[in-house]
Short mmCIF file of C-alpha atoms in Angstrom, two decimals:
data_model
loop_
_atom_site.label_atom_id
_atom_site.label_comp_id
_atom_site.label_asym_id
_atom_site.label_seq_id
_atom_site.Cartn_x
_atom_site.Cartn_y
_atom_site.Cartn_z
CA MET A 1 -19.02 -101.34 -72.96
CA HIS A 2 -17.70 -98.61 -70.69
CA LYS A 3 -21.06 -96.82 -70.85
CA LEU A 4 -22.85 -100.11 -70.27
CA PHE A 5 -21.03 -100.75 -67.04
CA GLU A 6 -21.48 -97.17 -65.98
CA ASN A 7 -25.10 -98.12 -65.43
CA ILE A 8 -24.03 -100.98 -63.18
CA CYS A 9 -21.90 -98.55 -61.21
CA ILE A 10 -24.98 -96.42 -60.71
CA SER A 11 -26.90 -99.47 -59.51
CA ALA A 12 -24.15 -100.52 -57.14
CA ALA A 13 -23.72 -96.98 -55.92
CA CYS A 14 -27.37 -97.03 -54.97
CA ILE A 15 -26.73 -100.09 -52.85
CA MET A 16 -24.05 -98.12 -51.07
CA LEU A 17 -26.51 -95.34 -50.39
CA LEU A 18 -29.31 -97.61 -49.29
CA ILE A 19 -27.60 -100.35 -47.30
CA GLY A 20 -24.11 -99.05 -46.78
CA CYS A 21 -24.92 -96.13 -44.58
CA TYR A 22 -26.68 -98.03 -41.81
CA GLY A 23 -24.47 -97.26 -38.84
CA CYS A 24 -22.62 -94.51 -40.75
CA GLY A 25 -21.57 -91.58 -38.64
CA GLN A 26 -23.70 -92.62 -35.68
CA THR A 27 -22.53 -92.34 -32.11
CA THR A 28 -22.02 -95.84 -30.81
CA VAL A 29 -23.18 -96.10 -27.21
CA GLU A 30 -21.94 -98.91 -25.02
CA MET A 31 -24.86 -101.07 -24.07
CA PRO A 32 -25.79 -100.84 -20.37
CA HIS A 33 -26.67 -104.51 -20.24
CA ASN A 34 -25.94 -107.78 -21.94
CA PRO A 35 -28.83 -108.95 -24.14
CA PHE A 36 -28.14 -112.50 -23.00
CA ASP A 37 -28.44 -112.29 -19.23
CA GLY A 38 -29.00 -108.64 -18.35
CA ASN A 39 -25.84 -108.31 -16.28
CA GLU A 40 -22.63 -107.84 -18.29
CA LEU A 41 -21.48 -105.12 -20.66
CA ILE A 42 -20.92 -105.81 -24.34
CA ILE A 43 -17.41 -104.78 -25.33
CA GLY A 44 -15.56 -105.79 -28.47
CA ASP A 45 -14.07 -104.80 -31.82
CA ASP A 46 -16.15 -107.29 -33.78
CA TYR A 47 -19.48 -105.77 -32.74
CA THR A 48 -20.89 -102.48 -31.51
CA VAL A 49 -24.20 -101.57 -29.95
CA ASP A 50 -26.24 -98.47 -30.64
CA GLU A 51 -28.64 -98.23 -27.73
CA ALA A 52 -30.51 -95.22 -29.16
CA LEU A 53 -31.31 -97.00 -32.43
CA LYS A 54 -31.58 -100.44 -30.77
CA ARG A 55 -29.03 -101.92 -33.17
CA ILE A 56 -26.29 -104.47 -32.70
CA ASN A 57 -23.72 -104.21 -35.49
CA VAL A 58 -21.78 -107.44 -36.01
CA TYR A 59 -18.55 -107.56 -38.02
CA SER A 60 -17.37 -111.16 -37.79
CA SER A 61 -18.74 -114.64 -38.36
CA ALA A 62 -17.64 -115.73 -34.90
CA ARG A 63 -19.67 -113.04 -33.13
CA LEU A 64 -22.70 -113.69 -35.34
CA THR A 65 -23.06 -117.10 -33.69
CA ASP A 66 -24.04 -115.42 -30.43
CA PHE A 67 -27.14 -113.81 -31.92
CA LEU A 68 -28.48 -116.12 -34.63
CA PRO A 69 -31.72 -118.05 -34.17
CA GLN A 70 -30.92 -121.66 -33.24
CA LYS A 71 -31.93 -123.10 -36.61
CA TYR A 72 -29.34 -120.92 -38.35
CA VAL A 73 -26.42 -121.40 -35.95
CA GLU A 74 -24.81 -124.28 -37.89
CA ASN A 75 -23.17 -123.52 -41.23
CA PRO A 76 -25.47 -125.00 -43.90
CA GLU A 77 -24.55 -127.40 -46.66
CA TYR A 78 -25.02 -126.25 -50.25
CA GLY A 79 -27.90 -128.71 -50.49
CA ASP A 80 -29.64 -126.82 -47.69
CA ILE A 81 -29.26 -123.57 -49.62
CA ARG A 82 -30.65 -125.11 -52.79
CA LYS A 83 -33.63 -126.42 -50.85
CA ALA A 84 -34.21 -122.96 -49.34
CA ILE A 85 -34.26 -121.50 -52.85
CA GLN A 86 -36.84 -123.98 -54.06
CA ASP A 87 -38.98 -123.70 -50.92
CA ASN A 88 -39.24 -119.90 -51.07
CA SER A 89 -42.47 -119.09 -52.92
CA ASP A 90 -41.59 -115.36 -52.97
CA ILE A 91 -38.80 -116.01 -55.49
CA ASP A 92 -39.84 -116.38 -59.12
CA ASP A 93 -38.42 -119.13 -61.31
CA THR A 94 -36.17 -116.78 -63.29
CA PHE A 95 -34.50 -115.41 -60.18
CA LYS A 96 -34.28 -118.92 -58.75
CA SER A 97 -32.24 -119.92 -61.80
CA TYR A 98 -29.83 -117.04 -61.12
CA LEU A 99 -29.53 -118.12 -57.49
CA GLU A 100 -28.90 -121.72 -58.49
CA ASP A 101 -26.21 -120.65 -60.93
CA PHE A 102 -24.57 -118.49 -58.26
CA VAL A 103 -24.65 -121.36 -55.74
CA ASN A 104 -23.11 -123.74 -58.28
CA LYS A 105 -20.24 -121.32 -58.95
CA LEU A 106 -19.76 -120.63 -55.26
CA GLU A 107 -19.60 -124.33 -54.45
CA ALA A 108 -17.13 -124.95 -57.27
CA SER A 109 -14.86 -122.20 -55.93
CA ASN A 110 -14.20 -124.19 -52.71
CA TYR A 111 -14.02 -120.97 -50.70
CA ASN A 112 -14.14 -121.53 -46.95
CA ILE A 113 -16.86 -119.04 -46.09
CA ASP A 114 -19.66 -118.59 -43.60
CA LEU A 115 -22.83 -119.38 -45.54
CA ARG A 116 -25.28 -118.59 -42.74
CA PRO A 117 -26.12 -115.00 -43.79
CA PHE A 118 -26.64 -116.21 -47.36
CA TYR A 119 -28.85 -119.08 -46.21
CA MET A 120 -30.89 -116.85 -43.92
CA ASN A 121 -31.29 -114.14 -46.56
CA ILE A 122 -32.50 -116.66 -49.15
CA SER A 123 -34.97 -118.15 -46.67
CA MET A 124 -36.58 -114.72 -46.14
CA LEU A 125 -35.97 -113.24 -49.62
CA LYS A 126 -38.59 -111.47 -51.72
CA VAL A 127 -38.03 -110.38 -55.32
CA ALA A 128 -39.94 -107.42 -56.73
CA TYR A 129 -39.91 -106.21 -60.34
CA VAL A 130 -40.70 -102.52 -60.57
CA GLY A 131 -40.88 -99.89 -63.29
CA GLU A 132 -38.33 -97.18 -63.99
CA SER A 133 -40.11 -94.49 -61.99
CA GLU A 134 -40.63 -96.70 -58.96
CA MET A 135 -37.00 -97.82 -59.02
CA THR A 136 -35.88 -94.20 -59.16
CA SER A 137 -38.10 -93.48 -56.17
CA ILE A 138 -36.69 -96.43 -54.21
CA ILE A 139 -33.03 -95.64 -54.77
CA GLN A 140 -33.33 -91.87 -55.20
CA GLN A 141 -31.28 -91.95 -58.42
CA PRO A 142 -32.12 -92.47 -62.09
CA ASN A 143 -30.97 -95.42 -64.22
CA GLY A 144 -30.85 -97.89 -61.35
CA GLN A 145 -30.97 -101.50 -62.46
CA GLY A 146 -31.27 -103.31 -59.16
CA VAL A 147 -30.77 -103.13 -55.41
CA PHE A 148 -30.72 -105.54 -52.48
CA MET A 149 -32.25 -104.07 -49.33
CA PRO A 150 -31.33 -106.41 -46.49
CA ASP A 151 -33.42 -104.65 -43.88
CA ILE A 152 -36.55 -105.81 -45.68
CA HIS A 153 -34.95 -108.89 -47.31
CA THR A 154 -35.96 -107.71 -50.76
CA VAL A 155 -34.30 -107.47 -54.16
CA TYR A 156 -35.80 -104.81 -56.42
CA LEU A 157 -35.14 -105.17 -60.14
CA ASN A 158 -35.93 -102.66 -62.85
CA LYS A 159 -38.27 -104.41 -65.27
CA ASP A 160 -37.88 -101.48 -67.71
CA GLY A 161 -34.09 -101.46 -67.38
CA ASN A 162 -31.20 -102.40 -69.61
CA LYS A 163 -31.70 -106.08 -70.43
CA ASP A 164 -28.10 -106.37 -71.65
CA ILE A 165 -26.65 -105.99 -68.16
CA VAL A 166 -28.98 -108.22 -66.16
CA TYR A 167 -26.33 -110.96 -66.28
CA ALA A 168 -24.05 -108.73 -64.20
CA VAL A 169 -26.56 -106.83 -62.05
CA ILE A 170 -28.35 -109.83 -60.53
CA PRO A 171 -25.20 -111.73 -59.45
CA HIS A 172 -23.90 -108.48 -57.92
CA GLU A 173 -27.05 -108.17 -55.82
CA ILE A 174 -26.90 -111.83 -54.85
CA GLY A 175 -23.30 -111.30 -53.76
CA HIS A 176 -24.43 -108.76 -51.17
CA MET A 177 -26.53 -111.48 -49.54
CA LEU A 178 -23.36 -113.23 -48.38
CA ASN A 179 -22.46 -110.67 -45.72
CA ASN A 180 -25.32 -108.19 -45.38
CA LEU A 181 -27.94 -109.51 -43.01
CA TYR A 182 -30.65 -108.01 -40.77
CA PHE A 183 -32.68 -109.88 -38.16
CA GLU A 184 -34.36 -109.21 -34.83
CA TYR A 185 -32.88 -110.25 -31.49
CA LYS A 186 -34.46 -109.50 -28.09
CA GLY A 187 -35.72 -106.06 -29.07
CA TYR A 188 -32.64 -105.15 -31.14
CA THR A 189 -31.97 -105.27 -34.86
CA VAL A 190 -28.80 -107.25 -35.53
CA ILE A 191 -26.91 -106.02 -38.59
CA ARG A 192 -24.11 -108.12 -40.06
CA ASP A 193 -21.98 -106.18 -42.53
CA PHE A 194 -18.47 -105.62 -43.85
CA CYS A 195 -18.03 -101.88 -43.51
CA LYS A 196 -17.91 -101.52 -39.70
CA ALA A 197 -19.61 -98.11 -39.75
CA VAL A 198 -16.62 -96.35 -41.33
CA ASN A 199 -17.30 -93.86 -44.08
CA TYR A 200 -14.87 -95.41 -46.57
CA GLY A 201 -16.06 -98.98 -46.00
CA PHE A 202 -19.05 -98.77 -48.31
CA ILE A 203 -17.07 -98.23 -51.52
CA LEU A 204 -14.58 -100.92 -50.51
CA GLU A 205 -17.43 -103.34 -49.93
CA GLU A 206 -19.00 -102.51 -53.29
CA GLY A 207 -15.67 -103.01 -55.01
CA LEU A 208 -14.93 -106.28 -53.24
CA ASP A 209 -18.43 -107.60 -53.92
CA SER A 210 -18.05 -106.77 -57.59
CA LEU A 211 -14.59 -108.34 -57.73
CA PHE A 212 -15.68 -111.42 -55.81
CA VAL A 213 -18.80 -112.03 -57.88
CA ASP A 214 -17.21 -111.28 -61.23
CA THR A 215 -14.27 -113.53 -60.37
CA LEU A 216 -16.79 -116.33 -59.90
CA TYR A 217 -18.29 -115.48 -63.28
CA GLU A 218 -14.89 -114.89 -64.98
CA ILE A 219 -15.76 -111.45 -66.32
CA ASP A 220 -12.95 -109.40 -67.84
CA PRO A 221 -11.62 -107.01 -65.13
CA LYS A 222 -11.71 -104.16 -67.64
CA GLU A 223 -15.51 -104.47 -67.64
CA LEU A 224 -16.07 -104.31 -63.89
CA PRO A 225 -17.79 -101.47 -62.06
CA TYR A 226 -15.95 -99.85 -59.16
CA ARG A 227 -12.67 -100.25 -60.99
CA ILE A 228 -10.44 -98.38 -58.52
CA PRO A 229 -11.32 -100.49 -55.43
CA ASN A 230 -11.53 -103.60 -57.64
CA ASN A 231 -8.05 -103.18 -59.00
CA TYR A 232 -6.30 -102.36 -55.76
CA SER A 233 -8.21 -105.12 -53.98
CA GLN A 234 -7.01 -107.53 -56.65
CA VAL A 235 -3.43 -106.40 -55.99
CA LEU A 236 -3.95 -106.94 -52.27
CA ILE A 237 -5.43 -110.41 -52.80
CA ASN A 238 -2.56 -111.35 -55.12
CA GLY A 239 0.14 -109.90 -52.89
CA THR A 240 -0.88 -110.68 -49.29
CA ASP A 241 -2.79 -113.24 -47.28
CA TYR A 242 -6.01 -111.28 -47.68
CA SER A 243 -8.61 -113.36 -49.48
CA PHE A 244 -12.22 -113.57 -50.55
CA GLU A 245 -12.79 -115.75 -47.49
CA LYS A 246 -11.65 -112.89 -45.25
CA TYR A 247 -13.90 -110.49 -47.16
CA VAL A 248 -17.02 -112.62 -46.71
CA ASN A 249 -16.28 -113.76 -43.14
CA GLY A 250 -14.80 -110.53 -41.76
CA SER A 251 -14.96 -106.78 -42.06
CA VAL A 252 -13.01 -103.76 -43.17
CA ILE A 253 -10.84 -104.07 -40.05
CA ASP A 254 -9.44 -107.30 -41.49
CA TYR A 255 -8.65 -105.41 -44.68
CA GLU A 256 -6.81 -102.76 -42.64
CA SER A 257 -5.01 -105.41 -40.62
CA VAL A 258 -3.62 -107.17 -43.68
CA LEU A 259 -2.21 -103.91 -45.01
CA ASP A 260 -0.78 -103.08 -41.62
CA ASN A 261 0.88 -106.46 -41.22
CA SER A 262 2.21 -106.48 -44.78
CA LEU A 263 3.69 -103.00 -44.77
CA ASN A 264 4.32 -101.98 -41.21
CA ASP A 265 8.03 -102.77 -41.48
CA ILE A 266 8.36 -101.58 -45.07
CA LEU A 267 6.41 -98.32 -44.98
CA PRO A 268 5.79 -97.57 -41.29
CA GLU A 269 4.97 -93.92 -41.95
CA TYR A 270 1.71 -94.67 -43.78
CA ASP A 271 -1.67 -94.63 -42.08
CA PHE A 272 -3.53 -97.56 -43.60
CA ASP A 273 -6.95 -96.26 -42.60
CA ASN A 274 -6.20 -93.17 -44.67
CA LEU A 275 -4.99 -95.32 -47.53
CA LEU A 276 -8.31 -97.17 -47.73
CA PHE A 277 -10.11 -93.85 -47.49
CA ASP A 278 -8.03 -92.67 -50.49
CA ILE A 279 -9.10 -95.72 -52.47
CA SER A 280 -12.73 -94.95 -51.69
CA ASN A 281 -12.34 -91.33 -52.76
CA ALA A 282 -10.42 -92.27 -55.86
CA ASN A 283 -13.34 -94.39 -57.01
CA ASN A 284 -15.58 -91.33 -57.09
CA ASP A 285 -13.32 -89.03 -59.08
CA TYR A 286 -10.93 -91.12 -61.15
CA LYS A 287 -10.03 -88.84 -64.03
CA HIS A 288 -6.97 -88.41 -66.18
CA ASP A 289 -6.36 -84.94 -64.74
CA ALA A 290 -5.81 -86.55 -61.34
CA TYR A 291 -2.84 -88.49 -62.70
CA ASN A 292 -0.22 -86.79 -60.54
CA SER A 293 -2.27 -86.28 -57.41
CA GLU A 294 -0.80 -87.18 -54.05
CA THR A 295 -3.51 -89.79 -53.58
CA TYR A 296 -2.38 -91.81 -56.55
CA LYS A 297 1.27 -91.47 -55.58
CA SER A 298 0.45 -93.05 -52.23
CA LEU A 299 -1.74 -95.75 -53.74
CA ASP A 300 0.74 -96.82 -56.35
CA LEU A 301 3.73 -96.72 -54.02
CA ILE A 302 2.03 -98.77 -51.32
CA PHE A 303 0.21 -101.30 -53.43
CA SER A 304 3.08 -101.93 -55.81
CA THR A 305 5.28 -102.44 -52.73
CA VAL A 306 2.83 -105.05 -51.40
CA TYR A 307 2.72 -106.75 -54.78
CA PHE A 308 6.43 -106.76 -55.55
CA ASP A 309 7.50 -107.71 -52.04
CA SER A 310 5.29 -110.80 -52.08
CA ILE A 311 6.17 -112.00 -55.58
CA ILE A 312 9.84 -111.14 -55.98
CA ASN A 313 12.44 -113.07 -54.01
CA GLU A 314 16.22 -113.35 -53.99
CA ASN A 315 16.09 -116.04 -56.68
CA SER A 316 13.79 -114.18 -59.09
CA THR A 317 15.18 -113.84 -62.60
CA SER A 318 15.15 -110.56 -64.48
CA ASN A 319 12.39 -111.92 -66.72
CA GLU A 320 10.28 -112.85 -63.68
CA ILE A 321 10.78 -109.39 -62.19
CA ARG A 322 9.77 -107.68 -65.42
CA GLU A 323 6.74 -109.96 -65.65
CA ALA A 324 5.73 -108.99 -62.09
CA TYR A 325 6.09 -105.33 -63.03
CA ASP A 326 3.97 -105.74 -66.18
CA ASP A 327 1.35 -107.71 -64.26
CA TYR A 328 1.00 -104.95 -61.67
CA ILE A 329 0.59 -102.32 -64.40
CA SER A 330 -1.99 -104.52 -66.13
CA ILE A 331 -4.08 -105.04 -62.97
CA VAL A 332 -4.19 -101.39 -61.95
CA SER A 333 -4.66 -100.17 -65.50
CA ALA A 334 -7.95 -102.02 -65.95
CA GLN A 335 -9.78 -98.75 -65.57
CA ASP A 336 -11.09 -95.97 -67.77
CA PRO A 337 -9.92 -96.67 -71.34
CA GLU A 338 -9.74 -92.93 -71.93
CA GLY A 339 -6.99 -92.41 -69.39
CA VAL A 340 -5.13 -94.67 -66.99
CA ILE A 341 -4.59 -93.31 -63.51
CA LEU A 342 -1.21 -94.68 -62.61
CA ASN A 343 1.94 -93.02 -61.32
CA LYS A 344 4.76 -95.09 -62.77
CA ASP A 345 7.38 -93.04 -60.93
CA MET A 346 5.98 -94.43 -57.68
CA VAL A 347 5.78 -97.94 -59.12
CA ASN A 348 9.42 -97.71 -60.20
CA LYS A 349 10.39 -96.39 -56.77
CA ALA A 350 8.63 -99.27 -55.05
CA LEU A 351 10.33 -101.82 -57.29
CA GLU A 352 13.73 -100.26 -56.70
CA GLU A 353 13.22 -100.32 -52.93
CA VAL A 354 12.07 -103.94 -52.97
CA LEU A 355 15.03 -104.98 -55.13
CA THR A 356 17.44 -103.12 -52.88
CA ARG A 357 16.01 -104.75 -49.77
CA LYS A 358 16.34 -108.17 -51.37
CA ASN A 359 19.88 -107.47 -52.69
CA ILE A 360 18.89 -107.79 -56.33
CA SER A 361 20.64 -105.72 -58.98
CA LEU A 362 18.40 -104.72 -61.89
CA ASP A 363 17.86 -101.45 -63.74
CA VAL A 364 14.10 -100.87 -63.68
CA HIS A 365 14.13 -97.86 -66.03
#
């Protein structure tokens, strides 16, 4: 199973390479004019403008409203999305069934999310089945199973690929349609994405997409690709007011903000941008020999602090505290079965500090 999902990781990594690096490392130039009336400057944290590349990068649902074509401005009903699926002749019946299943699960989840990128992507979507060699050429890596390329509104699927993992690959690609969107606006390409042109945002987005989609499908966390960002994102979602709604509707700056607000008083010395960068790096090289690295000390200290501080209160019993401890270990340990990357000294330290702050006496050792 571990090897099986390694292939999915390769597929998802290809998405990162192909769609994640739009806007990466570029110099953002303030636009000399407003695309609406030609007079005012565009200034804001929820969008940037690259005049050289003629791109407007949008990082929030609210700002997206300013650029969308009129027929997509209103948030659609799920019935509208289902109709768009059926009306799109470029989607084959098999893929339509996957889309319908995804929509059913999304509707049942009752998440309060902006469905406009999803609706617009489905309306323009094309699905192409290609051979192994062509897929390798498209994604510049071997063993790719699928990729969603939002700039051309196309999902490529490997028709010669591993049939046993299609059930996970296709929903993962569909998940990217929720907050990766390209469309033209007055001579500019508008790009709606999560990562806000930061070099660690791509891995975080891949991990959150995997976690979000596989939560809908109730897949065992031990089987998920991108386990490091998955696991720490799960801790964050359990232990703060971050949510899947914020993931779909916002950007990586919302992710940073939740950490900042949750831990600014508890661990003011930590730079939360660097913490998210560490999570991204950890995904690429999680190995048992990294067990005692400084990165993992920081990760486990900070995330266990978030988790324990939110769950444990002055009235928590010793059994409830031990259960919270075991739950944290279980979430973060859903990684490589050959070696868990976890620094329990830091977890114990975090628990001790939380208990001390809440005036609870309990020996955690």
